[in-house]
Amino acid sequence: MPFKRYVEIGRIALVNYGKDYGKLVVIVDVIDQNRALVDAPDMVRGQMNFKRLTLTDIKIDIKRVPNKKTLIAALEAADVKNKWESSSWGRKLIVQKKRASLNDFDRFKIMLAKIKKAGVVRQELAKLKKETTA
Amino acid sequence: MAPQQRKPHVCRNPDLIRGVGKYSRSKMYHKRGLWAIKAKNGGAFPKHEKKAVAAAPTEKPPKFYPADDVKKPLVNKRKARPTKLRASITPGTVLIILAGRFKGKRVVFLKQLTSGLLLVTGPFKINGVPLRRVNQSYVIATSTKVDISGVNVEKFDDKYFGKKVEKKKKKGEGEFFEAEKEEKSLLPQEKKDDQKSVDAALIQSIEAIPDLKSYLGARFSLKAGMKPHELVF
């Protein structure tokens, strides 16, 4: 019931609107009630409204407004990339991206694979059904 | 070092902005070495004699002046070219035909003909599409490519696909309706052989890629949830 993900220095957030859509950023300072100073290894540090951010579970240990080098070192130390990509949210995003980039030929191959898998599952099911009724 | 090779010469007077060069007239005079040319020629710039102009034959005044001015048509320097081919369509690309008898068929692109139409083949054994011309606008180019190096498409051009002109037959009144229906044009054996020769090499390279044969044999269709503007082809 209570809040678990707080806006704090070091909180990793996902950008959900705008030019940096889909990027993981670190909240590096809070400017006022609505805005945060936000930084990521591949972008210039800048302000962002909280409405554009979705907080994640990941938090890293940094002081207020670190320089880029310290920030990158802290991200490496906390292993944010792997934590994110192994989390269910991160995995879902990866799958979405993969699906969106599929070729027409890829979609065809996936269709064949799905049919094959369904066939195998159905065979197993039929076998099990036979065993229980026999 | 071969005497023919010369590095392309960089401009002596680069533009600061359009219309304004970096160097002044006097500086350019020095840079171009006009002082050296003058010095070689003893203080004055070398002059060439004017070429003797052959005396033009004296023209007689015209006998007739038209009453009204005749307007000359504007000069048109446009050249007829085949339609610009989309960058995504290269020889060997798999295309999806969108209209006509073969709509939805996935087909291999061979080359662009001089009329601008695309020469395309099924291959015939795989999906029933023969060597055929197709307009670029009625085609989706996928990013799947097939190796087309073993195929010789030199001999195909627009004339190969043109309609055959029949000799006009004498119209007998009674036989008029019967005679017209009887003749059905059969495909000449030569075209069938062309199809086979083109497809032979193609089918080999198609079978090298797993699932590609069944892919080409299947038709494309939009299913539920597919948004064409979001699909990557």
mmCIF file of C-alpha atoms in Angstrom:
data_model
loop_
_atom_site.group_PDB
_atom_site.id
_atom_site.type_symbol
_atom_site.label_atom_id
_atom_site.label_comp_id
_atom_site.label_asym_id
_atom_site.label_seq_id
_atom_site.Cartn_x
_atom_site.Cartn_y
_atom_site.Cartn_z
ATOM 1 C CA MET A 1 0.000 0.000 0.000
ATOM 2 C CA PRO A 2 2.617 2.635 0.866
ATOM 3 C CA PHE A 3 4.944 4.007 -1.786
ATOM 4 C CA LYS A 4 8.075 2.001 -2.450
ATOM 5 C CA ARG A 5 9.777 3.860 -5.301
ATOM 6 C CA TYR A 6 10.802 7.330 -4.167
ATOM 7 C CA VAL A 7 12.223 10.215 -6.101
ATOM 8 C CA GLU A 8 15.705 10.467 -4.647
ATOM 9 C CA ILE A 9 19.180 11.177 -5.846
ATOM 10 C CA GLY A 10 20.372 8.085 -7.616
ATOM 11 C CA ARG A 11 16.937 6.754 -8.567
ATOM 12 C CA ILE A 12 16.928 5.264 -12.071
ATOM 13 C CA ALA A 13 13.948 6.324 -14.154
ATOM 14 C CA LEU A 14 12.654 5.515 -17.624
ATOM 15 C CA VAL A 15 11.835 8.437 -19.898
ATOM 16 C CA ASN A 16 8.315 7.999 -21.224
ATOM 17 C CA TYR A 17 7.868 11.063 -23.431
ATOM 18 C CA GLY A 18 9.910 13.270 -25.663
ATOM 19 C CA LYS A 19 13.200 13.207 -27.466
ATOM 20 C CA ASP A 20 14.835 10.720 -25.101
ATOM 21 C CA TYR A 21 11.897 8.326 -25.062
ATOM 22 C CA GLY A 22 12.856 4.897 -23.770
ATOM 23 C CA LYS A 23 16.140 5.889 -22.164
ATOM 24 C CA LEU A 24 17.192 5.002 -18.660
ATOM 25 C CA VAL A 25 18.298 8.094 -16.749
ATOM 26 C CA VAL A 26 19.539 8.812 -13.247
ATOM 27 C CA ILE A 27 17.895 11.480 -11.097
ATOM 28 C CA VAL A 28 20.883 13.540 -10.092
ATOM 29 C CA ASP A 29 19.141 16.463 -8.328
ATOM 30 C CA VAL A 30 15.659 17.779 -7.664
ATOM 31 C CA ILE A 31 15.039 21.277 -8.994
ATOM 32 C CA ASP A 32 11.590 22.014 -7.619
ATOM 33 C CA GLN A 33 8.270 20.314 -7.064
ATOM 34 C CA ASN A 34 7.904 19.344 -10.698
ATOM 35 C CA ARG A 35 11.342 18.993 -12.186
ATOM 36 C CA ALA A 36 14.459 16.946 -11.707
ATOM 37 C CA LEU A 37 17.977 17.262 -12.989
ATOM 38 C CA VAL A 38 18.591 14.118 -14.914
ATOM 39 C CA ASP A 39 21.692 12.524 -16.416
ATOM 40 C CA ALA A 40 22.674 9.464 -18.426
ATOM 41 C CA PRO A 41 25.976 8.292 -19.904
ATOM 42 C CA ASP A 42 24.892 9.138 -23.475
ATOM 43 C CA MET A 43 23.108 12.458 -22.957
ATOM 44 C CA VAL A 44 23.818 15.963 -21.770
ATOM 45 C CA ARG A 45 22.701 16.516 -18.176
ATOM 46 C CA GLY A 46 19.415 18.449 -18.236
ATOM 47 C CA GLN A 47 16.126 19.092 -16.536
ATOM 48 C CA MET A 48 13.073 16.955 -17.004
ATOM 49 C CA ASN A 49 9.559 17.150 -15.617
ATOM 50 C CA PHE A 50 8.628 14.257 -13.353
ATOM 51 C CA LYS A 51 5.662 13.642 -15.597
ATOM 52 C CA ARG A 52 8.074 12.510 -18.274
ATOM 53 C CA LEU A 53 9.714 9.978 -15.980
ATOM 54 C CA THR A 54 8.596 6.598 -14.744
ATOM 55 C CA LEU A 55 10.490 5.479 -11.646
ATOM 56 C CA THR A 56 12.085 2.057 -11.573
ATOM 57 C CA ASP A 57 13.151 -0.146 -8.690
ATOM 58 C CA ILE A 58 16.832 0.464 -9.291
ATOM 59 C CA LYS A 59 18.786 2.968 -7.214
ATOM 60 C CA ILE A 60 22.460 3.764 -7.308
ATOM 61 C CA ASP A 61 24.709 5.317 -4.703
ATOM 62 C CA ILE A 62 25.800 8.789 -5.783
ATOM 63 C CA LYS A 63 26.223 12.205 -4.244
ATOM 64 C CA ARG A 64 24.172 15.176 -5.470
ATOM 65 C CA VAL A 65 25.169 16.094 -9.069
ATOM 66 C CA PRO A 66 28.233 13.933 -9.660
ATOM 67 C CA ASN A 67 30.441 14.560 -12.681
ATOM 68 C CA LYS A 68 30.030 12.340 -15.688
ATOM 69 C CA LYS A 69 32.979 10.120 -14.878
ATOM 70 C CA THR A 70 31.776 9.428 -11.338
ATOM 71 C CA LEU A 71 28.273 8.817 -12.599
ATOM 72 C CA ILE A 72 29.403 6.279 -15.171
ATOM 73 C CA ALA A 73 31.586 4.549 -12.584
ATOM 74 C CA ALA A 74 28.663 4.352 -10.159
ATOM 75 C CA LEU A 75 26.421 2.907 -12.864
ATOM 76 C CA GLU A 76 29.010 0.265 -13.646
ATOM 77 C CA ALA A 77 29.482 -0.568 -9.981
ATOM 78 C CA ALA A 78 25.755 -1.055 -9.438
ATOM 79 C CA ASP A 79 25.518 -3.058 -12.677
ATOM 80 C CA VAL A 80 22.380 -1.158 -13.692
ATOM 81 C CA LYS A 81 22.357 -2.390 -17.280
ATOM 82 C CA ASN A 82 22.260 -6.073 -16.361
ATOM 83 C CA LYS A 83 19.818 -5.533 -13.512
ATOM 84 C CA TRP A 84 17.488 -3.729 -15.878
ATOM 85 C CA GLU A 85 17.768 -6.224 -18.703
ATOM 86 C CA SER A 86 17.106 -9.146 -16.372
ATOM 87 C CA SER A 87 14.106 -7.504 -14.707
ATOM 88 C CA SER A 88 10.719 -8.470 -16.125
ATOM 89 C CA TRP A 89 9.985 -4.866 -17.122
ATOM 90 C CA GLY A 90 13.283 -4.574 -18.957
ATOM 91 C CA ARG A 91 12.804 -7.922 -20.665
ATOM 92 C CA LYS A 92 9.334 -6.914 -21.839
ATOM 93 C CA LEU A 93 10.725 -3.772 -23.435
ATOM 94 C CA ILE A 94 13.431 -5.756 -25.204
ATOM 95 C CA VAL A 95 10.854 -8.172 -26.593
ATOM 96 C CA GLN A 96 8.649 -5.297 -27.758
ATOM 97 C CA LYS A 97 11.578 -3.719 -29.543
ATOM 98 C CA LYS A 98 12.505 -6.998 -31.200
ATOM 99 C CA ARG A 99 8.949 -7.593 -32.367
ATOM 100 C CA ALA A 100 8.706 -4.113 -33.832
ATOM 101 C CA SER A 101 11.892 -4.599 -35.838
ATOM 102 C CA LEU A 102 10.859 -7.907 -37.390
ATOM 103 C CA ASN A 103 11.188 -8.335 -41.119
ATOM 104 C CA ASP A 104 8.343 -9.812 -43.216
ATOM 105 C CA PHE A 105 10.467 -12.967 -43.643
ATOM 106 C CA ASP A 106 11.098 -13.079 -39.879
ATOM 107 C CA ARG A 107 7.381 -12.907 -39.203
ATOM 108 C CA PHE A 108 6.854 -15.810 -41.574
ATOM 109 C CA LYS A 109 9.524 -17.892 -39.844
ATOM 110 C CA ILE A 110 7.967 -17.125 -36.466
ATOM 111 C CA MET A 111 4.590 -18.253 -37.758
ATOM 112 C CA LEU A 112 6.089 -21.574 -38.844
ATOM 113 C CA ALA A 113 7.805 -21.985 -35.476
ATOM 114 C CA LYS A 114 4.584 -21.240 -33.588
ATOM 115 C CA ILE A 115 2.669 -23.816 -35.612
ATOM 116 C CA LYS A 116 5.379 -26.393 -35.020
ATOM 117 C CA LYS A 117 5.449 -25.726 -31.279
ATOM 118 C CA ALA A 118 1.674 -25.936 -31.057
ATOM 119 C CA GLY A 119 1.782 -29.233 -32.898
ATOM 120 C CA VAL A 120 4.305 -30.692 -30.476
ATOM 121 C CA VAL A 121 2.326 -29.468 -27.469
ATOM 122 C CA ARG A 122 -0.863 -30.941 -28.858
ATOM 123 C CA GLN A 123 0.820 -34.280 -29.425
ATOM 124 C CA GLU A 124 2.060 -34.398 -25.844
ATOM 125 C CA LEU A 125 -1.377 -33.436 -24.580
ATOM 126 C CA ALA A 126 -2.996 -36.182 -26.621
ATOM 127 C CA LYS A 127 -0.504 -38.657 -25.206
ATOM 128 C CA LEU A 128 -1.255 -37.594 -21.652
ATOM 129 C CA LYS A 129 -4.972 -37.728 -22.274
ATOM 130 C CA LYS A 130 -4.647 -41.245 -23.577
ATOM 131 C CA GLU A 131 -2.722 -42.302 -20.504
ATOM 132 C CA THR A 132 -5.242 -40.940 -18.061
ATOM 133 C CA THR A 133 -8.251 -42.475 -19.828
ATOM 134 C CA ALA A 134 -6.481 -45.816 -20.370
ATOM 135 C CA MET B 1 55.283 8.198 -61.144
ATOM 136 C CA ALA B 2 53.010 8.186 -64.143
ATOM 137 C CA PRO B 3 52.918 11.575 -65.811
ATOM 138 C CA GLN B 4 49.138 11.332 -66.356
ATOM 139 C CA GLN B 5 48.266 11.288 -62.653
ATOM 140 C CA ARG B 6 47.496 14.739 -61.301
ATOM 141 C CA LYS B 7 45.965 15.604 -57.969
ATOM 142 C CA PRO B 8 42.779 17.574 -58.542
ATOM 143 C CA HIS B 9 43.676 21.217 -57.993
ATOM 144 C CA VAL B 10 42.189 22.927 -54.931
ATOM 145 C CA CYS B 11 40.545 26.276 -55.654
ATOM 146 C CA ARG B 12 43.070 29.100 -55.413
ATOM 147 C CA ASN B 13 40.547 31.611 -54.139
ATOM 148 C CA PRO B 14 38.139 29.955 -51.673
ATOM 149 C CA ASP B 15 34.814 31.676 -50.953
ATOM 150 C CA LEU B 16 34.371 33.407 -47.612
ATOM 151 C CA ILE B 17 30.693 33.698 -48.418
ATOM 152 C CA ARG B 18 29.002 33.446 -51.762
ATOM 153 C CA GLY B 19 30.309 36.213 -53.960
ATOM 154 C CA VAL B 20 33.255 37.197 -51.750
ATOM 155 C CA GLY B 21 36.610 35.509 -52.250
ATOM 156 C CA LYS B 22 39.326 35.258 -49.656
ATOM 157 C CA TYR B 23 41.996 37.041 -51.726
ATOM 158 C CA SER B 24 41.960 40.463 -53.347
ATOM 159 C CA ARG B 25 42.612 41.189 -57.021
ATOM 160 C CA SER B 26 46.232 42.070 -56.401
ATOM 161 C CA LYS B 27 46.825 38.978 -54.295
ATOM 162 C CA MET B 28 45.194 36.792 -56.958
ATOM 163 C CA TYR B 29 47.363 38.409 -59.630
ATOM 164 C CA HIS B 30 50.368 37.298 -57.673
ATOM 165 C CA LYS B 31 48.980 33.843 -56.916
ATOM 166 C CA ARG B 32 48.152 33.060 -60.523
ATOM 167 C CA GLY B 33 51.705 33.922 -61.485
ATOM 168 C CA LEU B 34 50.701 36.507 -64.065
ATOM 169 C CA TRP B 35 53.820 38.472 -63.061
ATOM 170 C CA ALA B 36 55.940 35.462 -64.046
ATOM 171 C CA ILE B 37 54.155 35.067 -67.389
ATOM 172 C CA LYS B 38 54.702 38.750 -68.086
ATOM 173 C CA ALA B 39 58.335 38.556 -67.096
ATOM 174 C CA LYS B 40 58.859 35.595 -69.422
ATOM 175 C CA ASN B 41 57.306 37.567 -72.244
ATOM 176 C CA GLY B 42 59.411 40.679 -71.699
ATOM 177 C CA GLY B 43 57.144 42.940 -69.683
ATOM 178 C CA ALA B 44 53.884 42.606 -71.587
ATOM 179 C CA PHE B 45 51.216 39.948 -71.545
ATOM 180 C CA PRO B 46 51.618 37.439 -74.429
ATOM 181 C CA LYS B 47 49.145 38.086 -77.194
ATOM 182 C CA HIS B 48 47.910 35.575 -79.705
ATOM 183 C CA GLU B 49 46.971 36.621 -83.194
ATOM 184 C CA LYS B 50 43.309 36.538 -83.937
ATOM 185 C CA LYS B 51 42.319 33.618 -86.080
ATOM 186 C CA ALA B 52 41.516 34.701 -89.601
ATOM 187 C CA VAL B 53 37.771 34.707 -89.964
ATOM 188 C CA ALA B 54 36.640 33.072 -93.185
ATOM 189 C CA ALA B 55 34.588 35.596 -95.115
ATOM 190 C CA ALA B 56 30.937 34.606 -94.767
ATOM 191 C CA PRO B 57 29.153 34.358 -98.137
ATOM 192 C CA THR B 58 27.017 37.458 -98.704
ATOM 193 C CA GLU B 59 23.422 36.647 -97.869
ATOM 194 C CA LYS B 60 20.639 37.811 -100.130
ATOM 195 C CA PRO B 61 17.726 39.556 -98.397
ATOM 196 C CA PRO B 62 14.753 37.139 -98.033
ATOM 197 C CA LYS B 63 12.050 37.249 -100.703
ATOM 198 C CA PHE B 64 9.202 36.812 -98.239
ATOM 199 C CA TYR B 65 8.533 38.210 -94.785
ATOM 200 C CA PRO B 66 5.639 36.538 -92.947
ATOM 201 C CA ALA B 67 2.930 38.992 -91.845
ATOM 202 C CA ASP B 68 2.491 37.727 -88.297
ATOM 203 C CA ASP B 69 5.182 36.766 -85.849
ATOM 204 C CA VAL B 70 5.400 33.035 -85.375
ATOM 205 C CA LYS B 71 5.853 31.990 -81.749
ATOM 206 C CA LYS B 72 8.727 29.615 -81.126
ATOM 207 C CA PRO B 73 8.089 26.871 -78.593
ATOM 208 C CA LEU B 74 10.105 27.101 -75.383
ATOM 209 C CA VAL B 75 13.257 25.020 -75.284
ATOM 210 C CA ASN B 76 12.766 21.667 -73.504
ATOM 211 C CA LYS B 77 15.930 19.892 -72.428
ATOM 212 C CA ARG B 78 14.236 17.079 -70.517
ATOM 213 C CA LYS B 79 15.361 13.559 -71.289
ATOM 214 C CA ALA B 80 13.163 10.499 -71.116
ATOM 215 C CA ARG B 81 14.408 8.264 -68.329
ATOM 216 C CA PRO B 82 13.059 5.154 -66.671
ATOM 217 C CA THR B 83 11.276 5.849 -63.366
ATOM 218 C CA LYS B 84 13.596 6.457 -60.459
ATOM 219 C CA LEU B 85 14.017 3.171 -58.643
ATOM 220 C CA ARG B 86 13.464 3.211 -54.899
ATOM 221 C CA ALA B 87 16.680 2.664 -52.956
ATOM 222 C CA SER B 88 15.152 -0.351 -51.228
ATOM 223 C CA ILE B 89 14.682 -2.206 -54.535
ATOM 224 C CA THR B 90 17.912 -3.858 -55.719
ATOM 225 C CA PRO B 91 18.341 -6.918 -57.950
ATOM 226 C CA GLY B 92 17.418 -9.945 -55.873
ATOM 227 C CA THR B 93 15.018 -8.182 -53.530
ATOM 228 C CA VAL B 94 11.847 -10.021 -52.556
ATOM 229 C CA LEU B 95 8.855 -7.852 -53.470
ATOM 230 C CA ILE B 96 5.213 -8.143 -52.444
ATOM 231 C CA ILE B 97 2.836 -7.491 -55.348
ATOM 232 C CA LEU B 98 -0.172 -5.492 -54.230
ATOM 233 C CA ALA B 99 -2.564 -5.504 -57.161
ATOM 234 C CA GLY B 100 -3.627 -7.566 -60.100
ATOM 235 C CA ARG B 101 -3.927 -11.271 -60.563
ATOM 236 C CA PHE B 102 -0.946 -12.011 -58.334
ATOM 237 C CA LYS B 103 -1.764 -9.711 -55.444
ATOM 238 C CA GLY B 104 -0.117 -10.752 -52.220
ATOM 239 C CA LYS B 105 2.460 -12.916 -53.980
ATOM 240 C CA ARG B 106 6.049 -12.631 -52.863
ATOM 241 C CA VAL B 107 8.258 -12.418 -55.879
ATOM 242 C CA VAL B 108 11.931 -11.909 -56.789
ATOM 243 C CA PHE B 109 13.021 -8.689 -58.518
ATOM 244 C CA LEU B 110 15.396 -9.139 -61.461
ATOM 245 C CA LYS B 111 15.979 -5.788 -63.119
ATOM 246 C CA GLN B 112 14.366 -2.530 -64.152
ATOM 247 C CA LEU B 113 13.441 -2.274 -67.848
ATOM 248 C CA THR B 114 13.902 0.854 -69.924
ATOM 249 C CA SER B 115 10.189 1.662 -69.653
ATOM 250 C CA GLY B 116 10.596 1.903 -65.884
ATOM 251 C CA LEU B 117 8.665 -1.276 -65.117
ATOM 252 C CA LEU B 118 10.254 -3.918 -62.928
ATOM 253 C CA LEU B 119 11.082 -7.341 -64.364
ATOM 254 C CA VAL B 120 10.030 -9.916 -61.837
ATOM 255 C CA THR B 121 9.753 -13.691 -61.563
ATOM 256 C CA GLY B 122 8.041 -16.007 -59.033
ATOM 257 C CA PRO B 123 9.987 -18.240 -59.637
ATOM 258 C CA PHE B 124 7.232 -19.930 -61.587
ATOM 259 C CA LYS B 125 7.715 -23.354 -59.996
ATOM 260 C CA ILE B 126 7.424 -21.910 -56.496
ATOM 261 C CA ASN B 127 4.454 -19.604 -56.722
ATOM 262 C CA GLY B 128 3.131 -19.531 -60.271
ATOM 263 C CA VAL B 129 4.291 -16.027 -61.125
ATOM 264 C CA PRO B 130 6.027 -16.094 -64.541
ATOM 265 C CA LEU B 131 8.560 -13.615 -65.898
ATOM 266 C CA ARG B 132 6.465 -10.512 -65.729
ATOM 267 C CA ARG B 133 6.545 -6.769 -65.683
ATOM 268 C CA VAL B 134 5.233 -4.939 -62.641
ATOM 269 C CA ASN B 135 4.934 -1.268 -61.817
ATOM 270 C CA GLN B 136 7.034 -0.005 -58.947
ATOM 271 C CA SER B 137 4.043 1.711 -57.360
ATOM 272 C CA TYR B 138 2.177 -1.544 -56.868
ATOM 273 C CA VAL B 139 4.912 -3.234 -54.961
ATOM 274 C CA ILE B 140 6.212 -3.348 -51.403
ATOM 275 C CA ALA B 141 9.944 -3.952 -51.178
ATOM 276 C CA THR B 142 10.956 -6.229 -48.323
ATOM 277 C CA SER B 143 14.452 -6.234 -46.918
ATOM 278 C CA THR B 144 14.975 -9.892 -47.841
ATOM 279 C CA LYS B 145 17.502 -10.339 -50.655
ATOM 280 C CA VAL B 146 18.250 -13.375 -52.813
ATOM 281 C CA ASP B 147 21.535 -13.948 -54.588
ATOM 282 C CA ILE B 148 20.858 -13.294 -58.244
ATOM 283 C CA SER B 149 24.355 -13.534 -59.684
ATOM 284 C CA GLY B 150 23.755 -16.797 -61.509
ATOM 285 C CA VAL B 151 20.873 -15.431 -63.545
ATOM 286 C CA ASN B 152 21.239 -13.872 -66.986
ATOM 287 C CA VAL B 153 18.518 -11.329 -67.687
ATOM 288 C CA GLU B 154 20.196 -9.485 -70.541
ATOM 289 C CA LYS B 155 17.804 -10.637 -73.223
ATOM 290 C CA PHE B 156 14.605 -9.394 -71.594
ATOM 291 C CA ASP B 157 13.299 -5.976 -72.536
ATOM 292 C CA ASP B 158 9.927 -4.314 -73.048
ATOM 293 C CA LYS B 159 9.567 -5.657 -76.588
ATOM 294 C CA TYR B 160 9.751 -9.226 -75.279
ATOM 295 C CA PHE B 161 6.596 -8.553 -73.279
ATOM 296 C CA GLY B 162 4.711 -6.561 -75.881
ATOM 297 C CA LYS B 163 1.456 -7.810 -77.333
ATOM 298 C CA LYS B 164 1.886 -9.761 -80.524
ATOM 299 C CA VAL B 165 0.412 -7.971 -83.555
ATOM 300 C CA GLU B 166 -1.844 -10.292 -85.534
ATOM 301 C CA LYS B 167 -2.361 -10.067 -89.214
ATOM 302 C CA LYS B 168 -5.767 -8.718 -90.094
ATOM 303 C CA LYS B 169 -7.989 -11.445 -91.454
ATOM 304 C CA LYS B 170 -10.628 -10.960 -94.049
ATOM 305 C CA LYS B 171 -14.019 -10.690 -92.436
ATOM 306 C CA GLY B 172 -16.432 -13.219 -93.846
ATOM 307 C CA GLU B 173 -19.960 -12.361 -92.709
ATOM 308 C CA GLY B 174 -21.127 -15.775 -91.645
ATOM 309 C CA GLU B 175 -17.865 -16.908 -90.132
ATOM 310 C CA PHE B 176 -17.355 -13.677 -88.230
ATOM 311 C CA PHE B 177 -18.312 -14.786 -84.736
ATOM 312 C CA GLU B 178 -16.981 -18.326 -84.884
ATOM 313 C CA ALA B 179 -13.547 -17.542 -86.179
ATOM 314 C CA GLU B 180 -12.801 -14.960 -83.478
ATOM 315 C CA LYS B 181 -13.432 -17.249 -80.553
ATOM 316 C CA GLU B 182 -11.439 -20.211 -81.796
ATOM 317 C CA GLU B 183 -7.896 -18.937 -81.556
ATOM 318 C CA LYS B 184 -6.471 -18.903 -78.096
ATOM 319 C CA SER B 185 -2.895 -17.749 -78.030
ATOM 320 C CA LEU B 186 -0.690 -20.521 -76.686
ATOM 321 C CA LEU B 187 2.477 -19.623 -74.869
ATOM 322 C CA PRO B 188 5.351 -20.203 -77.291
ATOM 323 C CA GLN B 189 7.855 -22.850 -76.223
ATOM 324 C CA GLU B 190 10.621 -20.267 -76.342
ATOM 325 C CA LYS B 191 9.082 -18.335 -73.454
ATOM 326 C CA LYS B 192 8.703 -21.478 -71.410
ATOM 327 C CA ASP B 193 12.382 -22.264 -71.943
ATOM 328 C CA ASP B 194 13.357 -18.734 -70.936
ATOM 329 C CA GLN B 195 11.361 -19.131 -67.741
ATOM 330 C CA LYS B 196 13.064 -22.428 -66.949
ATOM 331 C CA SER B 197 16.557 -21.103 -67.557
ATOM 332 C CA VAL B 198 16.021 -18.031 -65.391
ATOM 333 C CA ASP B 199 14.421 -20.003 -62.620
ATOM 334 C CA ALA B 200 16.996 -22.793 -62.516
ATOM 335 C CA ALA B 201 19.784 -20.666 -61.063
ATOM 336 C CA LEU B 202 17.366 -18.718 -58.885
ATOM 337 C CA ILE B 203 15.814 -21.768 -57.277
ATOM 338 C CA GLN B 204 19.257 -23.019 -56.305
ATOM 339 C CA SER B 205 20.077 -19.834 -54.425
ATOM 340 C CA ILE B 206 16.598 -19.830 -52.886
ATOM 341 C CA GLU B 207 16.954 -23.350 -51.563
ATOM 342 C CA ALA B 208 20.202 -22.358 -49.905
ATOM 343 C CA ILE B 209 18.242 -20.219 -47.421
ATOM 344 C CA PRO B 210 16.006 -22.257 -45.071
ATOM 345 C CA ASP B 211 12.269 -21.540 -45.242
ATOM 346 C CA LEU B 212 12.678 -19.079 -48.123
ATOM 347 C CA LYS B 213 10.991 -21.426 -50.589
ATOM 348 C CA SER B 214 7.840 -21.764 -48.512
ATOM 349 C CA TYR B 215 7.991 -18.010 -47.831
ATOM 350 C CA LEU B 216 7.886 -17.269 -51.537
ATOM 351 C CA GLY B 217 5.120 -19.792 -52.007
ATOM 352 C CA ALA B 218 2.877 -18.142 -49.438
ATOM 353 C CA ARG B 219 0.781 -15.044 -50.073
ATOM 354 C CA PHE B 220 1.068 -11.960 -47.895
ATOM 355 C CA SER B 221 -2.007 -10.752 -46.049
ATOM 356 C CA LEU B 222 -2.740 -8.315 -43.264
ATOM 357 C CA LYS B 223 -3.802 -10.079 -40.113
ATOM 358 C CA ALA B 224 -5.492 -8.694 -37.019
ATOM 359 C CA GLY B 225 -3.318 -6.225 -35.185
ATOM 360 C CA MET B 226 -0.936 -5.571 -38.069
ATOM 361 C CA LYS B 227 -0.544 -1.871 -38.695
ATOM 362 C CA PRO B 228 1.028 -1.315 -42.130
ATOM 363 C CA HIS B 229 2.505 2.032 -41.172
ATOM 364 C CA GLU B 230 4.271 0.429 -38.233
ATOM 365 C CA LEU B 231 5.375 -2.770 -39.941
ATOM 366 C CA VAL B 232 8.970 -3.159 -40.965
ATOM 367 C CA PHE B 233 9.130 -4.939 -44.298
#
